[in-house]
Amino acid sequence: MYCPKCGKEVSFHTDTCSQCGVDLTVYRKIISASNSFYNDGLAKAKVRDLSGAVVSLKKSLKLYKKNTNARNLLGLVYYEMGEAVSALSEWVLSKHFEENNKDADRYMNAVQSNQARLETINQSIKKYNSALNYAKQGNCDLAIMQLEKVTSLNPKFVRNYQLLALLYLKSGKKEKAAKYLTKAQKIDVNNTLTLRYMEEIPGAFSGIKDKKAKREKKDEVKPVSAERPRHTFQPEIDVSSEVFHGSSYSEDKFNIWPYLNLVIGAVLGIAVVYFLLVPTAKKSVAEDYEAQFKQYTDELATQNAKTNSLEGEKKALEKKQKELQKQLDDLKAEGISEETYENFFESITLYMNNQKTEAAILLADVKETAIEGKKAKELYNKIKEDTFVSTAEQLSEQGRVTYNQGRYQEAIELLEKAMKMDKTNTKAIYFLGRANQRLGKNDKAREYYNTIINDFPDSERVAEANRRLNELN
């Protein structure tokens, strides 16, 4: 092992590090405990108690995270349970803690070198997640169809079998649920969740065992009572000593057997093709057609589910639209214009985006009496208190600058907006008087000067207002 402080390699039975002098007693006990849990996990994995092995190996790694043997074994257990992503994660961590970890390299290469297998694992995970979402939404049939596909893509995926069994239990199909729970138990014999589901349907497993026993009994082959005697054929060759005299030429007689053998061979060939190859081809075509039909059925079911969902959303939106239209009609009947509420909501949006000046200008055109509802009025007053005074000051200053530039009508428009927000802004009142005086509207100008003199006697603009008023008089 290595010293946790200085990293020097030391003997496992050493109590102190020879280089830095740190006490290794507790560290050694931790590693021993981690190895004990690793051995326990290994023993459980050998008897296919995979979930129990996961618990022990996680405890081992919790005590000593650099126990690469435990981490490699945990990855193998995950892979055996169909959890390929978790398995790869453990092997990557193992490689991180021990760079020359050949076992982790071998496991990762075995998985990653097979691109088709990786794609199958990816597809199974996507379909499982899709089925899980369908199940959460209450679409049990769609979820079951997806999970059935996962069983063929990843036949060791324990969680897939458990979810499939749970959905079949919910649908009342206990025998099918028992079938998949049995498969899950073959992979992980002591999985707590599997055993809990099995307790819900104790009668279904006896039926499965009876069928299995009958099938095994049917498949039994009766032993042969005695061995058949073996026969050896040895042809006898007779050699005649008689000598034939005369011509050695003799004409061959016509032999029909070669032609007959040719015909028999052709008939047998046709029979083989018809009885063996043709049914196989038909079966293959039928299976392809059935697979395509099933795929089209699944797609159609998915589209129907989406269509039903969209129709439900459409009805909900139509209902909401009718309710909003009714509220708008009621507001119109009460004399409240649609534009008023549009300005109000737009000013709220601007205020939330920290565009306070624009929000105040819009809100100034909204009458407080037109706003109904306690919360709406509170929001109106909050925006008003936070923006009106500062915006009025900005507008009055813009109006003063515009007045000095000789654009009196534009200045009046800006100053009137400022007055709309803050009637106590004496700068806006004074320059409204000056702009009107410049435009020859003396009565209007006197009105603004008198407002400053009478309503704001402490204002710094009083002296100027008196002077301008004397000019007019």
Short mmCIF file of C-alpha atoms in Angstrom, two decimals:
data_model
loop_
_atom_site.label_atom_id
_atom_site.label_comp_id
_atom_site.label_asym_id
_atom_site.label_seq_id
_atom_site.Cartn_x
_atom_site.Cartn_y
_atom_site.Cartn_z
CA MET A 1 0.00 0.00 0.00
CA TYR A 2 0.98 3.67 -0.26
CA CYS A 3 1.37 6.23 2.53
CA PRO A 4 -1.66 8.60 2.41
CA LYS A 5 0.56 11.58 3.32
CA CYS A 6 3.78 11.29 1.30
CA GLY A 7 2.77 8.58 -1.23
CA LYS A 8 5.70 6.25 -0.44
CA GLU A 9 5.04 2.54 -0.99
CA VAL A 10 5.10 0.76 2.38
CA SER A 11 4.40 -2.73 3.62
CA PHE A 12 0.81 -3.44 4.60
CA HIS A 13 1.88 -4.63 8.05
CA THR A 14 3.93 -1.49 8.80
CA ASP A 15 2.55 0.74 11.59
CA THR A 16 4.41 3.93 10.61
CA CYS A 17 5.77 5.37 7.38
CA SER A 18 9.57 5.21 7.24
CA GLN A 19 9.74 8.44 5.23
CA CYS A 20 7.30 10.88 6.90
CA GLY A 21 6.64 9.01 10.18
CA VAL A 22 2.81 9.18 9.93
CA ASP A 23 0.82 6.57 11.91
CA LEU A 24 -0.67 4.02 9.47
CA THR A 25 -2.68 1.94 11.95
CA VAL A 26 -6.09 3.51 11.26
CA TYR A 27 -5.38 3.74 7.53
CA ARG A 28 -4.53 0.04 7.44
CA LYS A 29 -7.75 -0.84 9.29
CA ILE A 30 -9.78 1.18 6.78
CA ILE A 31 -8.18 -0.64 3.86
CA SER A 32 -8.74 -3.99 5.61
CA ALA A 33 -12.42 -3.16 6.13
CA SER A 34 -12.72 -2.09 2.48
CA ASN A 35 -11.18 -5.39 1.37
CA SER A 36 -13.57 -7.30 3.64
CA PHE A 37 -16.56 -5.66 1.99
CA TYR A 38 -15.00 -6.38 -1.41
CA ASN A 39 -14.69 -10.09 -0.53
CA ASP A 40 -18.30 -10.09 0.68
CA GLY A 41 -19.41 -8.47 -2.60
CA LEU A 42 -17.41 -11.01 -4.60
CA ALA A 43 -19.02 -13.90 -2.71
CA LYS A 44 -22.49 -12.49 -3.34
CA ALA A 45 -21.79 -11.86 -7.02
CA LYS A 46 -20.71 -15.51 -7.46
CA VAL A 47 -24.15 -16.72 -6.27
CA ARG A 48 -25.90 -14.01 -8.39
CA ASP A 49 -26.99 -11.90 -5.42
CA LEU A 50 -26.16 -8.87 -7.56
CA SER A 51 -28.06 -6.22 -5.60
CA GLY A 52 -26.45 -7.46 -2.38
CA ALA A 53 -23.05 -7.34 -4.10
CA VAL A 54 -23.71 -3.71 -5.14
CA VAL A 55 -24.41 -2.75 -1.52
CA SER A 56 -21.23 -4.42 -0.23
CA LEU A 57 -19.04 -3.00 -2.99
CA LYS A 58 -20.38 0.52 -2.45
CA LYS A 59 -19.52 0.22 1.24
CA SER A 60 -16.05 -0.93 0.24
CA LEU A 61 -15.58 2.12 -2.00
CA LYS A 62 -17.04 4.43 0.62
CA LEU A 63 -14.26 3.37 2.98
CA TYR A 64 -11.49 3.44 0.36
CA LYS A 65 -12.36 4.99 -3.02
CA LYS A 66 -9.09 3.80 -4.62
CA ASN A 67 -9.96 0.13 -4.20
CA THR A 68 -9.86 -0.56 -7.95
CA ASN A 69 -10.64 -4.26 -7.54
CA ALA A 70 -13.94 -3.39 -5.86
CA ARG A 71 -14.66 -0.73 -8.48
CA ASN A 72 -13.96 -3.09 -11.40
CA LEU A 73 -16.18 -5.74 -9.86
CA LEU A 74 -18.95 -3.17 -9.26
CA GLY A 75 -18.78 -2.27 -12.95
CA LEU A 76 -19.11 -5.95 -13.91
CA VAL A 77 -22.11 -6.36 -11.59
CA TYR A 78 -23.77 -3.27 -13.09
CA TYR A 79 -23.15 -4.58 -16.59
CA GLU A 80 -24.66 -7.96 -15.66
CA MET A 81 -27.78 -6.12 -14.41
CA GLY A 82 -28.07 -4.29 -17.75
CA GLU A 83 -26.71 -0.97 -16.38
CA ALA A 84 -24.02 -0.43 -19.03
CA VAL A 85 -23.66 3.32 -18.41
CA SER A 86 -23.06 2.84 -14.68
CA ALA A 87 -20.59 0.06 -15.46
CA LEU A 88 -18.56 2.28 -17.81
CA SER A 89 -18.57 5.08 -15.22
CA GLU A 90 -17.03 2.77 -12.60
CA TRP A 91 -14.34 1.52 -15.01
CA VAL A 92 -13.44 5.08 -16.04
CA LEU A 93 -13.02 6.01 -12.35
CA SER A 94 -10.95 2.88 -11.79
CA LYS A 95 -8.70 3.88 -14.69
CA HIS A 96 -8.40 7.37 -13.17
CA PHE A 97 -7.22 6.05 -9.81
CA GLU A 98 -4.89 3.43 -11.30
CA GLU A 99 -3.46 4.41 -14.69
CA ASN A 100 -2.10 0.94 -15.51
CA ASN A 101 -5.35 -0.84 -14.68
CA LYS A 102 -5.43 -3.56 -17.33
CA ASP A 103 -8.72 -5.06 -16.13
CA ALA A 104 -10.57 -1.75 -16.56
CA ASP A 105 -8.99 -1.32 -20.02
CA ARG A 106 -10.08 -4.79 -21.05
CA TYR A 107 -13.66 -4.29 -19.85
CA MET A 108 -14.04 -0.89 -21.53
CA ASN A 109 -12.53 -2.12 -24.80
CA ALA A 110 -14.86 -5.11 -24.80
CA VAL A 111 -17.87 -2.79 -24.59
CA GLN A 112 -16.70 0.16 -26.68
CA SER A 113 -15.18 -1.85 -29.52
CA ASN A 114 -18.62 -3.19 -30.46
CA GLN A 115 -20.36 -0.15 -31.95
CA ALA A 116 -23.51 -2.12 -32.72
CA ARG A 117 -23.75 -3.16 -29.08
CA LEU A 118 -23.25 0.44 -27.93
CA GLU A 119 -26.03 1.62 -30.26
CA THR A 120 -28.31 -1.14 -28.93
CA ILE A 121 -27.61 -0.06 -25.35
CA ASN A 122 -28.30 3.55 -26.28
CA GLN A 123 -31.60 2.65 -27.94
CA SER A 124 -32.66 0.53 -24.95
CA ILE A 125 -31.98 3.42 -22.55
CA LYS A 126 -33.97 5.86 -24.72
CA LYS A 127 -36.91 3.49 -24.99
CA TYR A 128 -36.83 2.77 -21.25
CA ASN A 129 -36.88 6.49 -20.44
CA SER A 130 -39.70 7.00 -22.94
CA ALA A 131 -41.67 4.15 -21.35
CA LEU A 132 -41.05 5.64 -17.91
CA ASN A 133 -42.52 8.97 -19.07
CA TYR A 134 -45.53 7.19 -20.59
CA ALA A 135 -46.06 5.34 -17.30
CA LYS A 136 -45.90 8.59 -15.31
CA GLN A 137 -48.49 10.11 -17.67
CA GLY A 138 -50.78 7.10 -17.21
CA ASN A 139 -50.31 5.66 -20.74
CA CYS A 140 -49.63 2.10 -19.54
CA ASP A 141 -50.21 0.47 -22.95
CA LEU A 142 -47.61 2.62 -24.70
CA ALA A 143 -45.20 2.10 -21.82
CA ILE A 144 -45.61 -1.69 -22.04
CA MET A 145 -44.98 -1.67 -25.81
CA GLN A 146 -41.75 0.27 -25.34
CA LEU A 147 -40.60 -1.97 -22.46
CA GLU A 148 -41.30 -5.12 -24.51
CA LYS A 149 -38.89 -3.76 -27.14
CA VAL A 150 -36.27 -3.10 -24.46
CA THR A 151 -36.41 -6.76 -23.36
CA SER A 152 -35.20 -7.83 -26.80
CA LEU A 153 -32.55 -5.09 -26.99
CA ASN A 154 -31.18 -5.57 -23.45
CA PRO A 155 -32.34 -8.93 -22.01
CA LYS A 156 -30.36 -8.41 -18.75
CA PHE A 157 -31.95 -5.06 -17.82
CA VAL A 158 -33.40 -5.86 -14.37
CA ARG A 159 -35.12 -2.50 -13.89
CA ASN A 160 -36.90 -2.94 -17.22
CA TYR A 161 -38.34 -6.30 -16.10
CA GLN A 162 -39.42 -4.80 -12.77
CA LEU A 163 -41.23 -1.86 -14.38
CA LEU A 164 -42.84 -4.16 -16.96
CA ALA A 165 -44.06 -6.47 -14.18
CA LEU A 166 -45.41 -3.52 -12.22
CA LEU A 167 -47.40 -2.27 -15.23
CA TYR A 168 -48.78 -5.76 -15.88
CA LEU A 169 -49.75 -5.96 -12.19
CA LYS A 170 -51.58 -2.67 -12.55
CA SER A 171 -53.37 -4.03 -15.64
CA GLY A 172 -54.39 -7.17 -13.73
CA LYS A 173 -52.24 -9.54 -15.85
CA LYS A 174 -50.58 -11.41 -13.01
CA GLU A 175 -49.21 -14.31 -15.07
CA LYS A 176 -47.28 -11.98 -17.39
CA ALA A 177 -46.02 -10.03 -14.39
CA ALA A 178 -44.85 -13.28 -12.79
CA LYS A 179 -43.09 -14.25 -16.04
CA TYR A 180 -40.97 -11.09 -16.07
CA LEU A 181 -40.33 -11.19 -12.33
CA THR A 182 -39.00 -14.71 -12.79
CA LYS A 183 -36.62 -13.46 -15.48
CA ALA A 184 -35.48 -10.63 -13.22
CA GLN A 185 -34.88 -13.08 -10.37
CA LYS A 186 -32.75 -15.31 -12.59
CA ILE A 187 -30.43 -12.36 -13.16
CA ASP A 188 -30.46 -11.05 -9.57
CA VAL A 189 -31.73 -13.74 -7.18
CA ASN A 190 -32.06 -11.58 -4.07
CA ASN A 191 -33.28 -8.25 -5.44
CA THR A 192 -35.49 -6.70 -2.76
CA LEU A 193 -37.83 -4.94 -5.19
CA THR A 194 -38.32 -8.11 -7.25
CA LEU A 195 -39.10 -10.16 -4.14
CA ARG A 196 -41.57 -7.53 -2.91
CA TYR A 197 -43.44 -7.62 -6.23
CA MET A 198 -43.44 -11.43 -6.15
CA GLU A 199 -45.15 -11.38 -2.74
CA GLU A 200 -48.10 -9.58 -4.37
CA ILE A 201 -48.83 -12.53 -6.72
CA PRO A 202 -47.88 -15.74 -4.87
CA GLY A 203 -50.38 -17.93 -6.78
CA ALA A 204 -49.06 -17.02 -10.23
CA PHE A 205 -45.63 -18.58 -9.70
CA SER A 206 -47.05 -22.04 -8.91
CA GLY A 207 -48.76 -22.01 -12.33
CA ILE A 208 -45.49 -21.14 -14.04
CA LYS A 209 -43.68 -23.96 -12.19
CA ASP A 210 -46.40 -26.51 -13.17
CA LYS A 211 -46.17 -25.51 -16.84
CA LYS A 212 -42.38 -25.74 -16.71
CA ALA A 213 -42.52 -29.19 -15.09
CA LYS A 214 -44.99 -30.45 -17.74
CA ARG A 215 -42.81 -29.09 -20.53
CA GLU A 216 -39.70 -30.74 -19.07
CA LYS A 217 -41.57 -34.03 -18.64
CA LYS A 218 -42.78 -33.86 -22.23
CA ASP A 219 -39.24 -33.25 -23.50
CA GLU A 220 -37.78 -36.26 -21.66
CA VAL A 221 -36.23 -38.92 -23.94
CA LYS A 222 -36.91 -42.53 -22.97
CA PRO A 223 -33.71 -44.61 -22.63
CA VAL A 224 -33.08 -47.43 -25.13
CA SER A 225 -33.51 -50.80 -23.45
CA ALA A 226 -30.80 -52.62 -25.43
CA GLU A 227 -28.14 -51.62 -27.90
CA ARG A 228 -28.89 -52.46 -31.50
CA PRO A 229 -26.49 -54.95 -33.02
CA ARG A 230 -24.01 -53.51 -35.42
CA HIS A 231 -23.76 -55.14 -38.88
CA THR A 232 -20.67 -55.09 -41.03
CA PHE A 233 -21.06 -55.69 -44.71
CA GLN A 234 -18.21 -57.42 -46.52
CA PRO A 235 -18.84 -58.27 -50.19
CA GLU A 236 -17.51 -61.58 -51.46
CA ILE A 237 -15.48 -61.57 -54.67
CA ASP A 238 -15.66 -64.74 -56.84
CA VAL A 239 -12.90 -65.15 -59.37
CA SER A 240 -13.73 -67.75 -62.07
CA SER A 241 -10.96 -69.88 -63.52
CA GLU A 242 -12.90 -70.57 -66.71
CA VAL A 243 -11.27 -69.31 -69.90
CA PHE A 244 -13.55 -67.80 -72.59
CA HIS A 245 -12.61 -68.20 -76.22
CA GLY A 246 -13.77 -66.06 -79.12
CA SER A 247 -13.99 -62.39 -79.92
CA SER A 248 -13.32 -60.00 -77.07
CA TYR A 249 -15.83 -57.41 -78.40
CA SER A 250 -19.41 -57.54 -77.17
CA GLU A 251 -22.03 -54.76 -77.70
CA ASP A 252 -23.23 -53.00 -74.55
CA LYS A 253 -26.84 -53.46 -73.70
CA PHE A 254 -29.07 -50.46 -73.12
CA ASN A 255 -29.09 -49.48 -69.36
CA ILE A 256 -32.04 -47.40 -68.11
CA TRP A 257 -30.75 -46.83 -64.55
CA PRO A 258 -28.58 -43.76 -65.20
CA TYR A 259 -31.55 -41.93 -66.72
CA LEU A 260 -33.85 -43.12 -63.97
CA ASN A 261 -31.38 -41.92 -61.32
CA LEU A 262 -31.25 -38.53 -63.03
CA VAL A 263 -35.04 -38.21 -62.96
CA ILE A 264 -35.21 -39.36 -59.33
CA GLY A 265 -32.50 -36.84 -58.37
CA ALA A 266 -34.40 -34.02 -60.11
CA VAL A 267 -37.65 -35.01 -58.37
CA LEU A 268 -35.90 -35.15 -55.01
CA GLY A 269 -34.31 -31.73 -55.63
CA ILE A 270 -37.69 -30.20 -56.46
CA ALA A 271 -39.20 -31.85 -53.38
CA VAL A 272 -36.42 -30.46 -51.13
CA VAL A 273 -36.92 -26.99 -52.54
CA TYR A 274 -40.70 -27.17 -52.16
CA PHE A 275 -40.89 -28.76 -48.72
CA LEU A 276 -37.81 -27.19 -47.06
CA LEU A 277 -36.72 -23.98 -48.77
CA VAL A 278 -40.12 -22.60 -49.79
CA PRO A 279 -41.64 -22.81 -46.24
CA THR A 280 -38.48 -21.20 -44.83
CA ALA A 281 -38.71 -18.35 -47.35
CA LYS A 282 -42.42 -17.94 -46.65
CA LYS A 283 -41.77 -17.91 -42.92
CA SER A 284 -39.05 -15.27 -43.35
CA VAL A 285 -41.35 -13.09 -45.46
CA ALA A 286 -44.16 -13.54 -42.93
CA GLU A 287 -41.87 -12.61 -40.05
CA ASP A 288 -40.66 -9.50 -41.90
CA TYR A 289 -44.23 -8.53 -42.66
CA GLU A 290 -45.27 -9.13 -39.05
CA ALA A 291 -42.34 -7.04 -37.76
CA GLN A 292 -43.21 -4.19 -40.14
CA PHE A 293 -46.87 -4.43 -39.18
CA LYS A 294 -45.97 -4.30 -35.49
CA GLN A 295 -43.72 -1.28 -36.08
CA TYR A 296 -46.50 0.50 -38.00
CA THR A 297 -48.97 -0.39 -35.22
CA ASP A 298 -46.64 1.03 -32.57
CA GLU A 299 -46.11 4.20 -34.55
CA LEU A 300 -49.85 4.53 -35.14
CA ALA A 301 -50.54 4.06 -31.42
CA THR A 302 -47.92 6.69 -30.58
CA GLN A 303 -49.39 9.13 -33.09
CA ASN A 304 -52.91 8.48 -31.77
CA ALA A 305 -51.71 9.17 -28.23
CA LYS A 306 -50.06 12.41 -29.36
CA THR A 307 -53.20 13.37 -31.28
CA ASN A 308 -55.38 12.78 -28.23
CA SER A 309 -52.98 14.81 -26.10
CA LEU A 310 -53.00 17.70 -28.61
CA GLU A 311 -56.79 17.59 -28.83
CA GLY A 312 -56.97 17.83 -25.03
CA GLU A 313 -54.62 20.81 -25.06
CA LYS A 314 -56.64 22.42 -27.85
CA LYS A 315 -59.87 22.07 -25.88
CA ALA A 316 -58.20 23.52 -22.78
CA LEU A 317 -56.89 26.50 -24.78
CA GLU A 318 -60.29 27.06 -26.38
CA LYS A 319 -61.90 27.03 -22.94
CA LYS A 320 -59.32 29.48 -21.62
CA GLN A 321 -59.84 31.71 -24.67
CA LYS A 322 -63.59 31.79 -24.04
CA GLU A 323 -63.04 32.71 -20.40
CA LEU A 324 -60.65 35.54 -21.33
CA GLN A 325 -63.00 36.77 -24.03
CA LYS A 326 -65.84 36.81 -21.49
CA GLN A 327 -63.70 38.83 -19.06
CA LEU A 328 -62.83 41.26 -21.85
CA ASP A 329 -66.49 41.61 -22.84
CA ASP A 330 -67.39 42.27 -19.20
CA LEU A 331 -64.72 44.98 -18.99
CA LYS A 332 -65.98 46.57 -22.20
CA ALA A 333 -69.52 46.50 -20.83
CA GLU A 334 -68.30 48.35 -17.75
CA GLY A 335 -66.75 51.03 -19.98
CA ILE A 336 -63.14 49.94 -19.44
CA SER A 337 -61.26 50.00 -22.71
CA GLU A 338 -59.07 47.17 -23.90
CA GLU A 339 -56.28 49.68 -24.54
CA THR A 340 -56.25 50.62 -20.82
CA TYR A 341 -55.43 47.10 -19.73
CA GLU A 342 -52.93 46.66 -22.55
CA ASN A 343 -51.06 49.77 -21.37
CA PHE A 344 -51.23 48.55 -17.76
CA PHE A 345 -49.82 45.12 -18.56
CA GLU A 346 -47.18 46.59 -20.89
CA SER A 347 -46.06 49.01 -18.15
CA ILE A 348 -45.75 46.06 -15.73
CA THR A 349 -43.54 44.23 -18.24
CA LEU A 350 -41.33 47.29 -18.76
CA TYR A 351 -41.05 47.81 -15.01
CA MET A 352 -39.99 44.17 -14.48
CA ASN A 353 -37.32 44.68 -17.19
CA ASN A 354 -36.03 47.74 -15.24
CA GLN A 355 -37.25 50.15 -17.93
CA LYS A 356 -38.80 52.45 -15.34
CA THR A 357 -39.06 55.60 -17.47
CA GLU A 358 -40.99 53.85 -20.26
CA ALA A 359 -43.17 52.07 -17.68
CA ALA A 360 -44.06 55.39 -16.01
CA ILE A 361 -44.95 57.06 -19.34
CA LEU A 362 -47.34 54.20 -20.21
CA LEU A 363 -48.81 54.02 -16.71
CA ALA A 364 -49.54 57.75 -16.74
CA ASP A 365 -52.18 57.11 -19.41
CA VAL A 366 -53.92 54.51 -17.21
CA LYS A 367 -56.52 55.81 -14.78
CA GLU A 368 -56.37 54.25 -11.34
CA THR A 369 -60.18 54.13 -11.23
CA ALA A 370 -60.16 51.83 -14.27
CA ILE A 371 -58.13 49.22 -12.41
CA GLU A 372 -60.17 46.60 -10.55
CA GLY A 373 -58.95 44.14 -7.99
CA LYS A 374 -56.98 44.74 -4.83
CA LYS A 375 -53.77 43.12 -6.08
CA ALA A 376 -53.86 45.03 -9.39
CA LYS A 377 -54.31 48.36 -7.59
CA GLU A 378 -51.47 47.56 -5.21
CA LEU A 379 -49.21 46.84 -8.18
CA TYR A 380 -50.35 50.06 -9.91
CA ASN A 381 -49.54 52.16 -6.83
CA LYS A 382 -46.18 50.43 -6.34
CA ILE A 383 -45.04 51.23 -9.90
CA LYS A 384 -46.43 54.74 -9.59
CA GLU A 385 -44.59 55.49 -6.33
CA ASP A 386 -41.35 54.02 -7.64
CA THR A 387 -41.26 55.74 -11.06
CA PHE A 388 -43.49 58.82 -11.37
CA VAL A 389 -41.41 61.40 -9.43
CA SER A 390 -38.05 60.44 -10.98
CA THR A 391 -39.53 60.21 -14.49
CA ALA A 392 -41.26 63.59 -14.07
CA GLU A 393 -37.92 65.13 -13.13
CA GLN A 394 -36.30 63.61 -16.23
CA LEU A 395 -39.08 64.85 -18.50
CA SER A 396 -39.05 68.34 -16.99
CA GLU A 397 -35.31 68.58 -17.58
CA GLN A 398 -35.78 67.41 -21.19
CA GLY A 399 -38.54 70.00 -21.55
CA ARG A 400 -36.23 72.76 -20.24
CA VAL A 401 -33.48 71.78 -22.72
CA THR A 402 -36.01 71.64 -25.58
CA TYR A 403 -37.37 75.08 -24.54
CA ASN A 404 -33.85 76.56 -24.62
CA GLN A 405 -33.46 75.15 -28.14
CA GLY A 406 -36.52 77.12 -29.23
CA ARG A 407 -38.78 74.09 -29.80
CA TYR A 408 -41.60 75.38 -27.61
CA GLN A 409 -44.41 73.03 -28.68
CA GLU A 410 -42.24 69.93 -28.13
CA ALA A 411 -41.21 71.36 -24.77
CA ILE A 412 -44.89 71.79 -23.80
CA GLU A 413 -45.63 68.14 -24.65
CA LEU A 414 -42.73 66.89 -22.49
CA LEU A 415 -43.58 69.22 -19.60
CA GLU A 416 -47.26 68.26 -19.65
CA LYS A 417 -46.24 64.58 -19.38
CA ALA A 418 -44.08 65.51 -16.39
CA MET A 419 -47.00 67.39 -14.81
CA LYS A 420 -49.23 64.36 -15.36
CA MET A 421 -46.90 62.30 -13.18
CA ASP A 422 -45.93 64.93 -10.59
CA LYS A 423 -48.12 68.01 -10.17
CA THR A 424 -45.66 69.46 -7.61
CA ASN A 425 -42.75 69.71 -10.06
CA THR A 426 -42.25 73.51 -10.11
CA LYS A 427 -39.65 73.31 -12.89
CA ALA A 428 -42.25 71.79 -15.23
CA ILE A 429 -44.90 74.39 -14.17
CA TYR A 430 -42.54 77.34 -14.65
CA PHE A 431 -41.29 76.32 -18.09
CA LEU A 432 -44.85 75.52 -19.21
CA GLY A 433 -45.56 79.19 -18.44
CA ARG A 434 -42.45 80.32 -20.34
CA ALA A 435 -43.20 78.13 -23.40
CA ASN A 436 -46.81 79.34 -23.56
CA GLN A 437 -45.62 82.94 -23.17
CA ARG A 438 -43.22 82.45 -26.11
CA LEU A 439 -46.08 81.08 -28.21
CA GLY A 440 -48.23 84.10 -27.32
CA LYS A 441 -50.61 82.18 -25.06
CA ASN A 442 -50.41 84.76 -22.28
CA ASP A 443 -53.52 83.67 -20.37
CA LYS A 444 -52.19 80.13 -20.14
CA ALA A 445 -48.79 81.47 -19.08
CA ARG A 446 -50.37 83.66 -16.30
CA GLU A 447 -52.20 80.55 -15.05
CA TYR A 448 -48.96 78.60 -14.60
CA TYR A 449 -47.11 81.57 -12.98
CA ASN A 450 -49.98 82.09 -10.52
CA THR A 451 -49.93 78.36 -9.69
CA ILE A 452 -46.30 78.64 -8.59
CA ILE A 453 -46.93 81.86 -6.60
CA ASN A 454 -50.09 80.65 -4.86
CA ASP A 455 -49.52 76.90 -4.44
CA PHE A 456 -45.75 76.79 -3.94
CA PRO A 457 -44.77 80.04 -2.12
CA ASP A 458 -41.55 78.44 -0.81
CA SER A 459 -40.34 77.42 -4.23
CA GLU A 460 -37.17 78.93 -5.69
CA ARG A 461 -39.18 79.68 -8.83
CA VAL A 462 -41.51 82.20 -7.10
CA ALA A 463 -39.32 85.26 -7.77
CA GLU A 464 -38.94 84.36 -11.44
CA ALA A 465 -42.68 83.70 -11.76
CA ASN A 466 -43.44 87.17 -10.24
CA ARG A 467 -41.04 88.81 -12.65
CA ARG A 468 -42.54 87.10 -15.67
CA LEU A 469 -46.04 87.91 -14.48
CA ASN A 470 -45.12 91.62 -14.18
CA GLU A 471 -43.79 91.49 -17.74
CA LEU A 472 -47.13 90.19 -18.97
CA ASN A 473 -49.09 92.78 -16.95
#
